[in-house]
């Protein structure tokens, strides 16, 4: 598929879905975020359509790096003292739950596959970090490229299914087991304008571009020999910091349209990441590897939920910590929007980077 057409698809789908959501209640009910991801998956699995992996990954990296400061400009750091500790405690529970789940998965599948513990270790890497961590663990343990490809594909498929769950019905489901926050408190703590404005939105975008350039330059200056994955993490950490600093400036904080543009870019990202999920490749893999991924993911989420119930941690803190660990920083924006608690974006991204 030509890159020009691919870019046109990535950028036009969110526009069409946002327009449709204002006219059809069922689309608004499902959610633009969820549908962006579904449409991307549909594109990636059309016979004969090949999405360039290298280009798509670079494109997603740029989109995420631009969207983060745009989303953070509207943030209110004063609420961190109230929201931060619970999220940190919840994230700790997520990390411990993933490790326990990986140990259980290794024990269950050790007779069904060679080096089950290595595959489980890679899944720990991705479920408490990102795919970059998964790759680093795989390289350090000497995992073959074939095994890495299969585990990564299975994780994308089932991780994608969990993401769809997070973006749709996760909050009402987990609210049956965990305590919920008062919606009025959320509205008072944080409110955003999702519209875009012809005068101020371009200024916000220009600031995001400048911040990205500064972050890229800093990564090259401090870590000249860093790998592409390490470089991306440095850029994300730097641009998050710059976005938060910018939010403390009244002029930047009050720029109209910054959050709306950041949200749109996150929609674009969801279409792009969905287009890389190949269902065919995963189901051609060994059943044992698919089973290992499912077991570790399900057990980790269940243990994390039980942990949060035991400590009285609320549903939103559970969901954002789970997103930070299992999905990574790129998905904090979409999930916070889906659960109606955008105030968790700053600490959610901080946890995901941690």
Short mmCIF file of C-alpha atoms in Angstrom, two decimals:
data_model
loop_
_atom_site.label_atom_id
_atom_site.label_comp_id
_atom_site.label_asym_id
_atom_site.label_seq_id
_atom_site.Cartn_x
_atom_site.Cartn_y
_atom_site.Cartn_z
CA UNK A 1 0.00 0.00 0.00
CA UNK A 2 1.51 3.33 -1.04
CA UNK A 3 2.61 5.52 1.83
CA UNK A 4 0.61 8.52 0.56
CA UNK A 5 -2.62 6.50 0.54
CA UNK A 6 -1.76 5.02 3.93
CA UNK A 7 -1.26 8.48 5.44
CA UNK A 8 -4.52 9.67 3.88
CA UNK A 9 -6.28 6.68 5.46
CA UNK A 10 -4.69 7.24 8.88
CA UNK A 11 -5.64 10.94 9.01
CA UNK A 12 -9.07 10.77 7.36
CA UNK A 13 -10.63 7.89 9.34
CA UNK A 14 -10.71 9.81 12.66
CA UNK A 15 -12.23 12.85 10.93
CA UNK A 16 -14.99 10.76 9.37
CA UNK A 17 -15.69 8.91 12.62
CA UNK A 18 -15.78 12.12 14.65
CA UNK A 19 -18.23 13.58 12.14
CA UNK A 20 -20.34 10.41 12.19
CA UNK A 21 -20.37 10.36 16.02
CA UNK A 22 -22.16 13.73 16.03
CA UNK A 23 -24.91 12.34 13.81
CA UNK A 24 -25.32 8.71 14.83
CA UNK A 25 -25.78 7.90 18.50
CA UNK A 26 -24.62 4.28 18.15
CA UNK A 27 -21.22 5.43 16.89
CA UNK A 28 -20.88 7.88 19.75
CA UNK A 29 -21.91 5.12 22.17
CA UNK A 30 -19.27 2.68 20.90
CA UNK A 31 -16.66 5.43 20.90
CA UNK A 32 -14.45 6.95 18.22
CA UNK A 33 -11.35 5.56 19.93
CA UNK A 34 -12.59 1.98 19.74
CA UNK A 35 -13.75 2.29 16.15
CA UNK A 36 -10.43 3.82 15.06
CA UNK A 37 -8.64 0.76 16.38
CA UNK A 38 -11.16 -1.63 14.77
CA UNK A 39 -10.91 0.09 11.37
CA UNK A 40 -7.11 -0.10 11.58
CA UNK A 41 -7.23 -3.84 12.29
CA UNK A 42 -9.61 -4.32 9.36
CA UNK A 43 -7.17 -2.54 7.04
CA UNK A 44 -4.17 -4.54 8.22
CA UNK A 45 -5.93 -7.85 7.60
CA UNK A 46 -7.26 -7.20 4.08
CA UNK A 47 -5.64 -9.76 1.71
CA UNK A 48 -3.05 -8.08 -0.47
CA UNK A 49 -2.66 -5.02 1.76
CA UNK A 50 0.83 -4.79 3.23
CA UNK A 51 1.46 -1.98 5.71
CA UNK A 52 5.20 -1.02 5.74
CA UNK A 53 6.29 -1.97 9.26
CA UNK A 54 9.29 0.37 9.47
CA UNK A 55 7.39 3.40 8.22
CA UNK A 56 4.36 2.67 10.43
CA UNK A 57 6.49 2.43 13.57
CA UNK A 58 8.31 5.70 12.82
CA UNK A 59 5.01 7.40 12.03
CA UNK A 60 3.46 6.21 15.30
CA UNK A 61 6.50 7.41 17.25
CA UNK A 62 6.16 10.92 15.82
CA UNK A 63 2.39 11.03 16.37
CA UNK A 64 2.73 9.95 20.01
CA UNK A 65 5.54 12.43 20.64
CA UNK A 66 3.45 15.29 19.23
CA UNK A 67 0.23 14.32 20.99
CA UNK A 68 1.69 14.03 24.50
CA UNK A 69 2.54 17.73 25.04
CA UNK A 70 -0.72 18.78 23.36
CA UNK A 71 -2.67 16.66 25.84
CA UNK A 72 -0.57 17.84 28.78
CA UNK A 73 -0.84 21.58 28.12
CA UNK A 74 -4.31 21.50 29.69
CA UNK A 75 -3.22 19.45 32.71
CA UNK A 76 -3.46 20.67 36.28
CA UNK A 77 -0.41 19.54 38.25
CA UNK A 78 -2.03 20.61 41.52
CA UNK A 79 -4.22 17.48 41.46
CA UNK A 80 -1.19 15.15 41.38
CA UNK A 81 -0.92 15.05 45.16
CA UNK A 82 -4.40 13.61 45.34
CA UNK A 83 -4.22 11.24 42.36
CA UNK A 84 -0.55 10.22 42.27
CA UNK A 85 -0.15 7.97 45.34
CA UNK A 86 -3.11 5.73 44.50
CA UNK A 87 -1.93 5.32 40.93
CA UNK A 88 1.60 4.51 42.05
CA UNK A 89 0.29 1.90 44.49
CA UNK A 90 -1.96 0.48 41.78
CA UNK A 91 0.92 0.36 39.30
CA UNK A 92 3.05 -1.52 41.84
CA UNK A 93 0.24 -4.07 42.06
CA UNK A 94 0.22 -4.35 38.26
CA UNK A 95 3.96 -5.09 38.16
CA UNK A 96 3.78 -7.73 40.90
CA UNK A 97 0.70 -9.33 39.31
CA UNK A 98 2.44 -9.63 35.94
CA UNK A 99 5.48 -11.30 37.53
CA UNK A 100 3.31 -13.81 39.43
CA UNK A 101 1.27 -14.51 36.28
CA UNK A 102 4.46 -15.13 34.29
CA UNK A 103 5.68 -17.61 36.92
CA UNK A 104 2.35 -19.46 36.81
CA UNK A 105 2.35 -19.46 33.01
CA UNK A 106 5.88 -20.85 32.89
CA UNK A 107 4.93 -23.69 35.25
CA UNK A 108 1.81 -24.54 33.24
CA UNK A 109 3.51 -24.55 29.83
CA UNK A 110 7.03 -25.76 30.63
CA UNK A 111 6.29 -29.22 29.20
CA UNK A 112 4.54 -27.87 26.08
CA UNK A 113 7.24 -25.61 24.69
CA UNK A 114 10.98 -25.15 24.72
CA UNK A 115 12.19 -22.27 26.90
CA UNK A 116 8.74 -21.31 28.16
CA UNK A 117 10.43 -19.16 30.80
CA UNK A 118 12.12 -17.04 28.11
CA UNK A 119 8.81 -16.32 26.42
CA UNK A 120 7.27 -15.50 29.79
CA UNK A 121 10.19 -13.18 30.55
CA UNK A 122 9.61 -11.29 27.30
CA UNK A 123 5.96 -10.89 28.24
CA UNK A 124 6.99 -9.43 31.61
CA UNK A 125 9.07 -6.93 29.63
CA UNK A 126 6.16 -5.79 27.49
CA UNK A 127 3.51 -5.90 30.26
CA UNK A 128 5.44 -3.67 32.66
CA UNK A 129 7.00 -1.57 29.92
CA UNK A 130 6.71 -1.57 26.13
CA UNK A 131 7.57 -3.69 23.09
CA UNK A 132 11.03 -2.11 23.26
CA UNK A 133 11.51 -3.79 26.65
CA UNK A 134 10.24 -7.08 25.22
CA UNK A 135 12.83 -6.86 22.47
CA UNK A 136 15.61 -6.05 24.96
CA UNK A 137 14.71 -9.05 27.14
CA UNK A 138 14.51 -11.33 24.11
CA UNK A 139 17.94 -10.26 22.86
CA UNK A 140 19.55 -10.62 26.29
CA UNK A 141 18.15 -14.16 26.66
CA UNK A 142 19.13 -15.24 23.15
CA UNK A 143 15.56 -15.81 21.92
CA UNK A 144 15.34 -16.63 18.21
CA UNK A 145 13.82 -14.07 15.86
CA UNK A 146 11.11 -16.58 14.93
CA UNK A 147 10.04 -17.04 18.55
CA UNK A 148 10.14 -13.32 19.15
CA UNK A 149 7.97 -12.69 16.12
CA UNK A 150 5.34 -15.21 17.20
CA UNK A 151 5.23 -14.03 20.83
CA UNK A 152 5.08 -10.41 19.70
CA UNK A 153 2.28 -11.16 17.24
CA UNK A 154 0.27 -13.07 19.85
CA UNK A 155 0.78 -10.25 22.35
CA UNK A 156 -0.40 -7.69 19.80
CA UNK A 157 -3.55 -9.73 19.08
CA UNK A 158 -4.59 -10.45 22.66
CA UNK A 159 -3.19 -7.17 23.95
CA UNK A 160 -5.29 -5.52 21.27
CA UNK A 161 -8.35 -7.42 22.47
CA UNK A 162 -7.66 -6.20 26.01
CA UNK A 163 -7.25 -2.66 24.68
CA UNK A 164 -10.66 -2.85 23.01
CA UNK A 165 -12.04 -4.05 26.34
CA UNK A 166 -10.42 -1.08 28.11
CA UNK A 167 -11.83 1.32 25.53
CA UNK A 168 -15.36 -0.04 25.74
CA UNK A 169 -16.88 -1.89 28.72
CA UNK A 170 -13.96 -2.26 31.15
CA UNK A 171 -15.08 0.52 33.49
CA UNK A 172 -18.64 -0.77 34.12
CA UNK A 173 -17.35 -4.34 34.44
CA UNK A 174 -14.62 -3.60 36.99
CA UNK A 175 -16.83 -1.11 38.81
CA UNK A 176 -18.83 -4.12 40.00
CA UNK A 177 -15.76 -5.23 41.99
CA UNK A 178 -13.95 -1.98 42.76
CA UNK A 179 -15.14 1.28 44.29
CA UNK A 180 -15.92 4.17 41.97
CA UNK A 181 -15.19 7.89 42.17
CA UNK A 182 -17.86 10.56 42.31
CA UNK A 183 -18.30 11.98 38.78
CA UNK A 184 -18.76 15.52 40.12
CA UNK A 185 -15.31 15.35 41.69
CA UNK A 186 -13.83 14.40 38.32
CA UNK A 187 -15.56 17.27 36.54
CA UNK A 188 -14.37 19.80 39.11
CA UNK A 189 -10.82 18.46 39.14
CA UNK A 190 -10.27 18.56 35.39
CA UNK A 191 -12.18 19.83 32.36
CA UNK A 192 -11.04 20.09 28.75
CA UNK A 193 -12.27 21.53 25.48
CA UNK A 194 -12.06 19.01 22.64
CA UNK A 195 -12.70 21.55 19.89
CA UNK A 196 -10.01 23.01 17.65
CA UNK A 197 -9.65 26.73 16.94
CA UNK A 198 -8.10 28.27 13.80
CA UNK A 199 -6.06 30.86 15.70
CA UNK A 200 -4.76 29.09 18.80
CA UNK A 201 -4.58 25.41 17.72
CA UNK A 202 -1.75 26.03 15.17
CA UNK A 203 0.22 27.80 17.93
CA UNK A 204 -0.18 24.78 20.21
CA UNK A 205 0.92 22.47 17.38
CA UNK A 206 3.99 24.63 16.68
CA UNK A 207 4.95 24.44 20.37
CA UNK A 208 4.62 20.65 20.26
CA UNK A 209 6.88 20.51 17.19
CA UNK A 210 9.46 22.72 18.92
CA UNK A 211 9.35 20.53 22.03
CA UNK A 212 9.80 17.42 19.88
CA UNK A 213 12.81 18.99 18.13
CA UNK A 214 14.35 19.91 21.49
CA UNK A 215 13.74 16.40 22.84
CA UNK A 216 15.28 14.81 19.74
CA UNK A 217 18.31 17.10 19.93
CA UNK A 218 18.77 16.39 23.63
CA UNK A 219 18.64 12.63 23.06
CA UNK A 220 21.35 12.91 20.39
CA UNK A 221 23.48 15.13 22.60
CA UNK A 222 23.31 13.01 25.75
CA UNK A 223 23.08 9.55 24.16
CA UNK A 224 24.75 9.74 20.74
CA UNK A 225 25.00 5.95 20.42
CA UNK A 226 21.52 5.05 21.66
CA UNK A 227 19.40 2.52 19.79
CA UNK A 228 16.20 3.64 18.10
CA UNK A 229 14.10 2.18 20.93
CA UNK A 230 16.20 3.82 23.64
CA UNK A 231 16.08 7.09 21.74
CA UNK A 232 12.28 6.96 21.57
CA UNK A 233 12.00 6.46 25.33
CA UNK A 234 14.35 9.41 25.99
CA UNK A 235 12.29 11.58 23.64
CA UNK A 236 9.01 10.56 25.29
CA UNK A 237 10.38 11.26 28.77
CA UNK A 238 11.79 14.64 27.70
CA UNK A 239 8.71 15.76 25.81
CA UNK A 240 6.46 14.74 28.71
CA UNK A 241 8.57 16.89 31.03
CA UNK A 242 8.46 19.83 28.60
CA UNK A 243 4.70 19.42 28.21
CA UNK A 244 4.22 19.59 31.98
CA UNK A 245 6.48 22.63 32.26
CA UNK A 246 4.47 24.26 29.49
CA UNK A 247 1.22 23.54 31.36
CA UNK A 248 2.47 25.70 34.24
CA UNK A 249 2.56 28.74 31.96
CA UNK A 250 -0.88 30.44 31.95
CA UNK A 251 -0.48 31.39 28.28
CA UNK A 252 0.23 27.81 27.19
CA UNK A 253 -2.23 26.26 29.64
CA UNK A 254 -5.06 28.43 28.31
CA UNK A 255 -4.35 27.82 24.61
CA UNK A 256 -7.67 26.75 23.12
CA UNK A 257 -7.65 23.65 20.97
CA UNK A 258 -4.47 21.99 22.24
CA UNK A 259 -6.34 19.12 23.87
CA UNK A 260 -8.64 18.71 20.86
CA UNK A 261 -5.67 18.39 18.50
CA UNK A 262 -3.90 16.01 20.86
CA UNK A 263 -7.02 13.85 21.02
CA UNK A 264 -7.27 13.78 17.22
CA UNK A 265 -3.64 12.67 16.93
CA UNK A 266 -4.33 9.88 19.42
CA UNK A 267 -7.21 8.75 17.18
CA UNK A 268 -4.77 8.71 14.25
CA UNK A 269 -2.36 6.65 16.34
CA UNK A 270 -5.07 4.08 17.14
CA UNK A 271 -5.79 3.58 13.42
CA UNK A 272 -2.08 3.13 12.73
CA UNK A 273 -1.37 0.66 15.52
CA UNK A 274 -4.45 -1.36 14.59
CA UNK A 275 -3.21 -1.69 11.01
CA UNK A 276 -0.15 -3.61 12.26
CA UNK A 277 -2.15 -6.35 14.02
CA UNK A 278 -2.07 -9.39 11.72
CA UNK A 279 -4.61 -12.00 12.77
CA UNK A 280 -3.42 -14.50 10.15
CA UNK A 281 0.18 -14.62 11.35
CA UNK A 282 -0.75 -15.19 14.96
CA UNK A 283 -3.20 -18.04 14.40
CA UNK A 284 -0.60 -19.86 12.33
CA UNK A 285 1.61 -19.94 15.43
CA UNK A 286 1.98 -22.75 17.93
CA UNK A 287 -1.13 -23.10 20.15
CA UNK A 288 1.07 -23.32 23.25
CA UNK A 289 2.48 -19.84 22.70
CA UNK A 290 -1.00 -18.42 22.19
CA UNK A 291 -2.10 -20.14 25.38
CA UNK A 292 0.86 -18.77 27.33
CA UNK A 293 0.08 -15.20 26.28
CA UNK A 294 -3.61 -15.53 27.18
CA UNK A 295 -2.89 -17.15 30.56
CA UNK A 296 -0.35 -14.54 31.62
CA UNK A 297 -2.53 -11.62 30.48
CA UNK A 298 -5.73 -12.90 32.12
CA UNK A 299 -4.09 -13.93 35.39
CA UNK A 300 -2.19 -10.63 35.62
CA UNK A 301 -5.36 -8.56 35.18
CA UNK A 302 -7.36 -10.69 37.64
CA UNK A 303 -4.64 -10.56 40.31
CA UNK A 304 -4.27 -6.83 39.84
CA UNK A 305 -8.02 -6.36 40.26
CA UNK A 306 -8.03 -8.45 43.46
CA UNK A 307 -5.08 -6.44 44.78
CA UNK A 308 -6.89 -3.14 44.14
CA UNK A 309 -10.06 -4.45 45.80
CA UNK A 310 -8.05 -5.50 48.86
CA UNK A 311 -6.44 -2.06 49.19
CA UNK A 312 -9.60 -0.10 48.34
CA UNK A 313 -8.16 1.36 45.13
CA UNK A 314 -10.81 2.82 42.80
CA UNK A 315 -11.72 1.61 39.31
CA UNK A 316 -10.11 4.49 37.39
CA UNK A 317 -6.79 4.13 39.23
CA UNK A 318 -6.85 0.40 38.48
CA UNK A 319 -7.62 0.88 34.78
CA UNK A 320 -4.99 3.58 34.20
CA UNK A 321 -2.27 1.63 36.03
CA UNK A 322 -3.19 -1.46 34.01
CA UNK A 323 -3.03 0.57 30.81
CA UNK A 324 0.32 2.08 31.80
CA UNK A 325 1.82 -1.36 32.39
CA UNK A 326 0.22 -3.62 29.82
CA UNK A 327 -0.39 -1.12 27.00
CA UNK A 328 2.24 1.61 27.47
CA UNK A 329 2.30 5.44 27.33
CA UNK A 330 0.75 5.76 23.88
CA UNK A 331 -2.61 4.44 25.09
CA UNK A 332 -3.02 6.53 28.24
CA UNK A 333 -4.76 9.30 26.29
CA UNK A 334 -7.34 7.07 24.55
CA UNK A 335 -8.16 5.08 27.71
CA UNK A 336 -8.52 8.14 29.95
CA UNK A 337 -10.89 9.58 27.35
CA UNK A 338 -12.85 6.32 27.18
CA UNK A 339 -13.37 6.20 30.97
CA UNK A 340 -14.09 9.93 31.19
CA UNK A 341 -11.18 10.84 33.47
CA UNK A 342 -8.66 12.87 31.43
CA UNK A 343 -7.11 14.24 34.62
CA UNK A 344 -5.19 10.97 34.85
CA UNK A 345 -3.23 11.63 31.65
CA UNK A 346 -0.11 13.18 33.30
CA UNK A 347 0.38 10.58 36.03
CA UNK A 348 -0.67 7.79 33.67
CA UNK A 349 2.04 8.69 31.18
CA UNK A 350 4.55 9.08 34.02
CA UNK A 351 3.71 5.56 35.24
CA UNK A 352 3.96 4.11 31.74
CA UNK A 353 7.39 5.66 31.25
CA UNK A 354 8.44 4.42 34.69
#
